[in-house]
mmCIF file of C-alpha atoms and ligand atoms in Angstrom:
data_model
loop_
_atom_site.group_PDB
_atom_site.id
_atom_site.type_symbol
_atom_site.label_atom_id
_atom_site.label_comp_id
_atom_site.label_asym_id
_atom_site.label_seq_id
_atom_site.Cartn_x
_atom_site.Cartn_y
_atom_site.Cartn_z
ATOM 1 C CA MET A 169 -28.854 -7.052 -35.161
ATOM 2 C CA ILE A 170 -29.714 -10.607 -36.256
ATOM 3 C CA SER A 171 -27.302 -10.300 -38.995
ATOM 4 C CA ARG A 172 -24.611 -9.258 -36.801
ATOM 5 C CA LEU A 173 -25.222 -12.522 -34.825
ATOM 6 C CA LYS A 174 -25.474 -14.634 -38.014
ATOM 7 C CA ILE A 175 -21.900 -13.006 -39.207
ATOM 8 C CA LEU A 176 -20.764 -14.287 -35.781
ATOM 9 C CA TYR A 177 -22.125 -17.579 -36.228
ATOM 10 C CA GLU A 178 -20.792 -17.944 -39.790
ATOM 11 C CA LEU A 179 -17.384 -16.919 -38.782
ATOM 12 C CA GLN A 180 -17.326 -19.480 -36.125
ATOM 13 C CA LYS A 181 -18.662 -22.300 -38.736
ATOM 14 C CA LEU A 182 -15.626 -21.030 -41.075
ATOM 15 C CA ASP A 183 -13.151 -21.354 -38.458
ATOM 16 C CA ASP A 184 -14.355 -24.758 -37.216
ATOM 17 C CA HIS A 185 -13.933 -25.830 -40.859
ATOM 18 C CA LEU A 186 -10.267 -24.685 -41.038
ATOM 19 C CA ASP A 187 -9.733 -26.024 -37.646
ATOM 20 C CA GLU A 188 -10.772 -29.409 -38.977
ATOM 21 C CA LEU A 189 -8.335 -28.999 -41.833
ATOM 22 C CA GLU A 190 -5.270 -28.019 -39.199
ATOM 23 C CA GLU A 191 -6.201 -31.061 -37.119
ATOM 24 C CA GLN A 192 -5.809 -33.358 -40.143
ATOM 25 C CA ARG A 193 -1.989 -32.252 -39.936
ATOM 26 C CA GLY A 194 -1.973 -33.637 -36.243
ATOM 27 C CA ASP A 195 1.363 -33.496 -34.423
ATOM 28 C CA LEU A 196 3.282 -33.335 -37.924
ATOM 29 C CA PRO A 197 4.020 -29.451 -37.722
ATOM 30 C CA ASP A 198 5.096 -29.653 -34.121
ATOM 31 C CA ALA A 199 7.251 -33.087 -34.739
ATOM 32 C CA VAL A 200 8.789 -31.499 -37.855
ATOM 33 C CA ASN A 201 9.794 -28.214 -36.001
ATOM 34 C CA SER A 202 11.231 -30.459 -32.870
ATOM 35 C CA LEU A 203 13.184 -32.404 -35.503
ATOM 36 C CA VAL A 204 14.706 -29.604 -37.193
ATOM 37 C CA GLU A 205 15.620 -28.243 -33.746
ATOM 38 C CA LYS A 206 17.494 -31.486 -32.711
ATOM 39 C CA ILE A 207 19.131 -31.665 -36.155
ATOM 40 C CA ASP A 208 20.642 -28.351 -35.698
ATOM 41 C CA GLN A 209 21.676 -28.856 -32.182
ATOM 42 C CA ILE A 210 23.546 -32.169 -33.396
ATOM 43 C CA LYS A 211 24.906 -30.184 -36.407
ATOM 44 C CA ASN A 212 26.379 -27.628 -33.994
ATOM 45 C CA ASP A 213 27.579 -29.958 -31.475
ATOM 46 C CA ILE A 214 29.499 -31.601 -34.230
ATOM 47 C CA SER A 215 30.919 -28.717 -35.920
ATOM 48 C CA GLU A 216 32.165 -27.219 -32.306
ATOM 49 C CA LYS A 217 33.832 -30.659 -31.898
ATOM 50 C CA GLU A 218 35.543 -30.514 -35.385
ATOM 51 C CA LYS A 219 37.060 -27.263 -34.473
ATOM 52 C CA GLU A 220 38.287 -28.206 -31.160
ATOM 53 C CA LYS A 221 40.055 -31.287 -33.037
ATOM 54 C CA LYS A 222 41.655 -28.716 -35.454
ATOM 55 C CA ASP A 223 42.798 -26.241 -32.780
ATOM 56 C CA SER A 224 44.307 -29.303 -30.945
ATOM 57 C CA LEU A 225 45.882 -30.748 -33.949
ATOM 58 C CA ALA A 226 47.560 -27.163 -34.601
ATOM 59 C CA LYS A 227 48.854 -27.019 -30.946
ATOM 60 C CA ARG A 228 50.151 -30.194 -31.579
ATOM 61 C CA GLU A 229 52.083 -29.288 -34.681
ATOM 62 C CA GLU A 230 53.369 -26.144 -33.102
ATOM 63 C CA ASN A 231 54.666 -28.620 -30.162
ATOM 64 C CA GLU A 232 56.292 -30.769 -32.527
ATOM 65 C CA GLU A 233 58.307 -27.874 -34.169
ATOM 66 C CA GLU A 234 59.281 -26.665 -30.689
ATOM 67 C CA ILE A 235 60.399 -30.275 -29.558
ATOM 68 C CA GLU A 236 62.448 -30.565 -32.781
ATOM 69 C CA LYS A 237 64.233 -26.972 -31.945
ATOM 70 C CA LEU A 238 64.906 -28.042 -28.389
ATOM 71 C CA LYS A 239 66.304 -31.328 -29.916
ATOM 72 C CA VAL A 240 68.878 -29.702 -31.955
ATOM 73 C CA ASN A 241 69.734 -27.444 -29.266
ATOM 74 C CA GLN A 242 70.356 -30.287 -26.834
ATOM 75 C CA LYS A 243 72.565 -32.044 -29.469
ATOM 76 C CA LYS A 244 74.461 -28.728 -29.714
ATOM 77 C CA PHE A 245 74.762 -28.638 -26.047
ATOM 78 C CA LYS A 246 76.117 -32.169 -25.571
ATOM 79 C CA ALA A 247 78.552 -31.913 -28.275
ATOM 80 C CA GLN A 248 80.033 -28.763 -26.348
ATOM 81 C CA LEU A 249 80.416 -30.677 -23.194
ATOM 82 C CA TYR A 250 83.600 -32.441 -24.993
ATOM 83 C CA GLN A 251 85.158 -28.902 -25.288
ATOM 84 C CA VAL A 252 84.400 -27.594 -21.986
ATOM 85 C CA ARG A 253 87.624 -26.034 -20.207
ATOM 86 C CA ASN A 254 86.437 -26.072 -16.411
ATOM 87 C CA ASN A 255 83.633 -27.105 -13.936
ATOM 88 C CA LYS A 256 81.940 -23.913 -14.246
ATOM 89 C CA GLU A 257 81.419 -24.221 -17.687
ATOM 90 C CA TYR A 258 80.588 -27.921 -17.442
ATOM 91 C CA ASP A 259 77.728 -27.153 -14.799
ATOM 92 C CA ALA A 260 76.270 -24.479 -16.931
ATOM 93 C CA LEU A 261 75.999 -26.716 -20.094
ATOM 94 C CA THR A 262 74.717 -29.758 -17.892
ATOM 95 C CA LYS A 263 71.870 -27.253 -16.574
ATOM 96 C CA GLU A 264 70.867 -26.337 -19.869
ATOM 97 C CA ILE A 265 70.783 -29.961 -21.312
ATOM 98 C CA ASP A 266 68.443 -30.794 -18.090
ATOM 99 C CA HIS A 267 66.488 -27.861 -18.674
ATOM 100 C CA THR A 268 65.951 -28.511 -22.551
ATOM 101 C CA GLU A 269 65.323 -32.204 -21.514
ATOM 102 C CA GLU A 270 62.301 -30.958 -19.094
ATOM 103 C CA GLN A 271 60.868 -28.731 -21.743
ATOM 104 C CA VAL A 272 60.686 -31.607 -24.270
ATOM 105 C CA THR A 273 59.090 -33.925 -21.617
ATOM 106 C CA LYS A 274 56.593 -31.364 -20.813
ATOM 107 C CA LEU A 275 55.782 -30.866 -24.416
ATOM 108 C CA GLU A 276 55.607 -34.572 -24.971
ATOM 109 C CA ALA A 277 53.022 -34.986 -22.380
ATOM 110 C CA GLU A 278 51.057 -32.169 -23.621
ATOM 111 C CA ASN A 279 50.823 -33.641 -27.016
ATOM 112 C CA ASP A 280 50.003 -36.911 -25.628
ATOM 113 C CA SER A 281 46.972 -35.226 -23.886
ATOM 114 C CA PHE A 282 45.887 -33.599 -27.021
ATOM 115 C CA ALA A 283 45.947 -36.954 -28.850
ATOM 116 C CA ASP A 284 43.608 -38.292 -26.288
ATOM 117 C CA LEU A 285 41.198 -35.233 -26.655
ATOM 118 C CA SER A 286 41.300 -35.781 -30.443
ATOM 119 C CA LYS A 287 40.648 -39.377 -30.323
ATOM 120 C CA ARG A 288 37.668 -38.965 -27.916
ATOM 121 C CA LEU A 289 36.435 -36.074 -30.086
ATOM 122 C CA THR A 290 36.419 -38.370 -33.110
ATOM 123 C CA GLU A 291 34.538 -41.101 -31.191
ATOM 124 C CA GLU A 292 31.832 -38.637 -30.168
ATOM 125 C CA ILE A 293 31.370 -37.468 -33.699
ATOM 126 C CA GLU A 294 31.479 -40.915 -34.843
ATOM 127 C CA THR A 295 28.458 -41.886 -32.161
ATOM 128 C CA VAL A 296 26.309 -39.006 -33.152
ATOM 129 C CA THR A 297 26.526 -39.017 -37.042
ATOM 130 C CA PRO A 298 24.366 -42.037 -37.526
ATOM 131 C CA GLN A 299 21.989 -40.551 -35.243
ATOM 132 C CA LEU A 300 22.052 -37.240 -37.298
ATOM 133 C CA GLU A 301 21.494 -39.425 -40.412
ATOM 134 C CA GLU A 302 18.625 -41.061 -38.839
ATOM 135 C CA LEU A 303 16.874 -37.782 -37.754
ATOM 136 C CA LYS A 304 17.495 -36.429 -41.167
ATOM 137 C CA GLU A 305 15.353 -39.359 -42.812
ATOM 138 C CA ASP A 306 12.851 -39.054 -40.312
ATOM 139 C CA LEU A 307 12.288 -35.208 -40.847
ATOM 140 C CA LYS A 308 12.223 -36.047 -44.785
ATOM 141 C CA ALA A 309 9.457 -38.358 -44.282
ATOM 142 C CA LYS A 310 7.513 -36.164 -41.983
ATOM 143 C CA GLU A 311 8.205 -33.239 -44.299
ATOM 144 C CA ALA A 312 6.867 -35.065 -47.116
ATOM 145 C CA GLU A 313 3.672 -36.444 -45.211
ATOM 146 C CA LEU A 314 2.897 -32.759 -44.298
ATOM 147 C CA LYS A 315 3.220 -31.685 -47.510
ATOM 148 C CA GLU A 316 0.864 -34.152 -49.002
ATOM 149 C CA ILE A 317 -1.861 -33.243 -46.476
ATOM 150 C CA VAL A 318 -1.429 -29.434 -47.162
ATOM 151 C CA LYS A 319 -1.600 -29.896 -50.706
ATOM 152 C CA SER A 320 -4.708 -32.043 -50.475
ATOM 153 C CA ASN A 321 -6.343 -29.382 -48.426
ATOM 154 C CA GLU A 322 -4.948 -26.580 -50.341
ATOM 155 C CA LYS A 323 -7.915 -25.605 -52.527
ATOM 156 C CA GLU A 324 -10.386 -25.901 -49.769
ATOM 157 C CA GLU A 325 -8.265 -24.049 -47.373
ATOM 158 C CA THR A 326 -7.671 -21.113 -49.864
ATOM 159 C CA LYS A 327 -11.518 -21.074 -50.354
ATOM 160 C CA LEU A 328 -12.188 -21.214 -46.926
ATOM 161 C CA LYS A 329 -9.515 -18.586 -46.093
ATOM 162 C CA ALA A 330 -11.145 -16.005 -48.653
ATOM 163 C CA LYS A 331 -14.405 -16.571 -47.364
ATOM 164 C CA ARG A 332 -13.345 -15.659 -43.707
ATOM 165 C CA LYS A 333 -11.512 -12.533 -45.043
ATOM 166 C CA ASP A 334 -14.950 -11.437 -46.477
ATOM 167 C CA ILE A 335 -16.976 -12.394 -43.255
ATOM 168 C CA GLU A 336 -14.242 -10.584 -41.228
ATOM 169 C CA SER A 337 -14.581 -7.349 -42.975
ATOM 170 C CA LYS A 338 -18.281 -7.525 -42.449
ATOM 171 C CA THR A 339 -17.917 -8.144 -38.858
ATOM 172 C CA LYS A 340 -18.052 -5.204 -36.151
ATOM 173 C CA LYS A 341 -14.572 -4.441 -34.947
ATOM 174 C CA ALA A 342 -15.657 -4.954 -31.481
ATOM 175 C CA ASP A 343 -17.259 -8.006 -32.131
ATOM 176 C CA TYR A 344 -14.583 -9.590 -34.037
ATOM 177 C CA LEU A 345 -12.249 -8.701 -31.021
ATOM 178 C CA ALA A 346 -14.513 -10.269 -28.552
ATOM 179 C CA TYR A 347 -14.703 -13.419 -30.828
ATOM 180 C CA MET A 348 -11.181 -13.716 -31.223
ATOM 181 C CA ARG A 349 -10.347 -13.302 -27.497
ATOM 182 C CA ILE A 350 -12.841 -15.858 -26.398
ATOM 183 C CA ARG A 351 -11.895 -18.323 -29.176
ATOM 184 C CA LYS A 352 -8.416 -18.178 -28.029
ATOM 185 C CA ALA A 353 -9.551 -18.736 -24.396
ATOM 186 C CA LYS A 354 -11.583 -21.501 -25.245
ATOM 187 C CA LYS A 355 -9.192 -23.252 -27.861
ATOM 188 C CA GLY A 356 -11.586 -22.621 -30.781
ATOM 189 C CA LYS A 357 -15.257 -22.292 -29.742
ATOM 190 C CA ALA A 358 -16.366 -18.715 -29.250
ATOM 191 C CA VAL A 359 -19.977 -18.765 -30.729
ATOM 192 C CA VAL A 360 -22.352 -21.533 -29.390
ATOM 193 C CA THR A 361 -25.956 -21.986 -29.644
ATOM 194 C CA ILE A 362 -28.424 -23.423 -27.214
ATOM 195 C CA LYS A 363 -29.200 -26.946 -27.198
ATOM 196 C CA ARG A 364 -31.998 -28.739 -24.818
ATOM 197 C CA SER A 365 -31.928 -25.419 -23.018
ATOM 198 C CA ALA A 366 -28.234 -25.727 -22.255
ATOM 199 C CA CYS A 367 -25.159 -23.759 -23.622
ATOM 200 C CA SER A 368 -23.462 -25.947 -26.038
ATOM 201 C CA GLY A 369 -20.299 -24.607 -25.088
ATOM 202 C CA CYS A 370 -20.071 -25.698 -21.366
ATOM 203 C CA HIS A 371 -23.480 -27.672 -21.110
ATOM 204 C CA ASN A 372 -24.563 -25.365 -18.430
ATOM 205 C CA ILE A 373 -28.532 -24.730 -18.182
ATOM 206 C CA VAL A 374 -29.156 -21.375 -19.633
ATOM 207 C CA PRO A 375 -32.170 -19.926 -17.309
ATOM 208 C CA SER A 376 -35.299 -19.824 -19.163
ATOM 209 C CA GLN A 377 -35.905 -16.196 -19.036
ATOM 210 C CA ARG A 378 -32.152 -15.689 -20.566
ATOM 211 C CA GLN A 379 -33.295 -18.164 -23.255
ATOM 212 C CA LEU A 380 -36.215 -15.899 -24.220
ATOM 213 C CA GLU A 381 -33.907 -12.854 -24.407
ATOM 214 C CA ILE A 382 -31.530 -14.771 -26.661
ATOM 215 C CA ARG A 383 -34.442 -15.741 -28.814
ATOM 216 C CA ARG A 384 -35.091 -12.017 -29.621
ATOM 217 C CA ASN A 385 -31.777 -11.905 -31.385
ATOM 218 C CA ASN A 386 -31.495 -8.097 -30.416
ATOM 219 C CA LYS A 387 -28.326 -8.311 -28.420
ATOM 220 C CA LEU A 388 -25.111 -9.968 -27.854
ATOM 221 C CA PHE A 389 -25.367 -12.559 -24.967
ATOM 222 C CA PHE A 390 -22.440 -14.347 -23.291
ATOM 223 C CA CYS A 391 -22.959 -17.302 -21.357
ATOM 224 C CA GLU A 392 -22.675 -16.661 -17.714
ATOM 225 C CA TYR A 393 -20.629 -19.790 -16.978
ATOM 226 C CA CYS A 394 -18.219 -20.001 -19.681
ATOM 227 C CA GLY A 395 -18.218 -16.667 -21.255
ATOM 228 C CA ARG A 396 -18.891 -17.704 -24.951
ATOM 229 C CA ILE A 397 -21.219 -15.720 -27.323
ATOM 230 C CA LEU A 398 -24.686 -17.349 -27.141
ATOM 231 C CA VAL A 399 -26.995 -17.385 -30.198
ATOM 232 C CA SER A 400 -30.292 -18.535 -30.691
ATOM 233 C CA PRO A 401 -31.046 -21.752 -32.698
ATOM 234 C CA GLU A 402 -32.818 -19.475 -35.011
ATOM 235 C CA VAL A 403 -29.656 -17.749 -35.965
ATOM 236 C CA ALA A 404 -27.616 -21.105 -36.175
ATOM 237 C CA GLU A 405 -30.538 -22.829 -38.468
ATOM 238 C CA SER A 406 -30.344 -19.509 -40.754
ATOM 239 C CA THR A 407 -26.726 -20.057 -41.279
ATOM 240 C CA GLU A 408 -26.694 -23.948 -42.109
HETATM 241 ZN ZN1 ZN B 1040 -21.364 -22.051 -21.810
#
């Protein structure tokens, strides 16, 4: 039984060590992720605006062509005005000319607003582009920093991970599951020892009768306050 407890304590020590290495990375991994997200967002935003600009330019060109056609027609109608034979023909032509004029005005107004939109989009893209460059620089620096830390710990981490795998395979499955569950709930510490008659996880006093039972090292005990696995100082010392 004592070896089962020792294995759990050993596992905890290894994880503590791995946690320390991870802590050295600080908030760099999170910072890198959030920068990547921000950069993607801005890039998407820019490409959507570019597309909108392109679409509006295409519509403007279409309108320009239409305006050209209408103007040609209008010229024809105006020339025909000199050849009319009666009022009826004259009225019909004038109506056509007015109608063409209206259409030209409408299309020109539409193109003015397309031009405004295009200008606004260009300005918006020009505003975010330097921001994007800044974020990219920031990302590059943070990635390099993170890489440096990861690299300097790589050997140690690989060694610890291999050792952890070995210990994990020696841990009883139920114990391992309990350990992982508590570790997750308690943000790291799942196995603790008794220090000055208290649980070193939550600092609550462990009743002396319970302390005696724990010292027998023949059973898995959980702190009645924090739920962590409690092992005797003897177990802790033997794994030092
Ligand atoms: Zn406790």
